[in-house]
Amino acid sequence: RSMTLSGWPHIMGGLEEMGAIDAVHSLLMLSDDGVLELFAGWPSTANASFETLRANGGFLVSSGYDGASKRVTHLEVVSEAGRWLTIASPWPGALCARNVTRGADGQSVAGHLASAARKSQRYYRFETVVKGHYTFEPCGGWQVWSSHAVSN
């Protein structure tokens, strides 16, 4: 083993280490086939949270899970590319989103509800904007917009 300038050993770990990271990433968040799904493989009684995991399509995702209540506590998404985002809702009922886009100077601009198309009972598809910051939560206190069916 060779030593680095910091004094720590230089350990060559390529694909072996990448596999472990990918496995943990997949337990926390899946973004396969254009659908974002949270904590699909996570043990239901264990707490977890993550910030800015990268999802397919140019999205940075942050979320949390409470094992005691078995509920997702929050979901935030930053769109880097302004693409469509499909979410497997982590909550029963309708899913609401608020767009809190930052202006060019970094200041917050007025938030508004994002338009959504209901893809199925559990999946929601949202059109995002470049650098859009979105907070998702179950509808309740927020206005619910009308959804229309979209073929899978």
Steps between C-alpha positions, in 0.01 A plus 500: 500500500619847425430795728337826400624841615238496778651184647203280413574188295417516130257217442397415148129431502318530175190310406484320836445825688268644237270198535451561872423868447251419225329242722444750782388766251243257360364422846439870559382608155429338166474696178445224249291522184445872561323445835633629832422267792610557860615244759370205294757258643559666835413306820160632606594554867831681440536879479677644198563829324708627214580827328564571133519148362511517122206349311473427129389799294704768677333506841648539849279337762486539880267301722452342841326195644376440855509131590276539806209643300603322177456826306704715267552825688593730213591506131684779321621501140722741310469481121828570326371442147131600506369158396186306585513318835287198586467420870364187666313679778631402842169605655142379456267733316586790275851645472560876501806698396612856550756659272731740681725592211801716575555805287827573319618700802431210740192662654180304555211584274138437581421132525222341301353156452651299217265356243466124517356220295383194686670205333331233711367469851847524652718671239505873432678678218619860536651740251796675664704808414878538495625575853150444637485405869197283585357388831258207477255392766156345526219734404302627791562861583603582145277555202445186296503548124306285258699215350446321174593147401824434318573169335783297650 
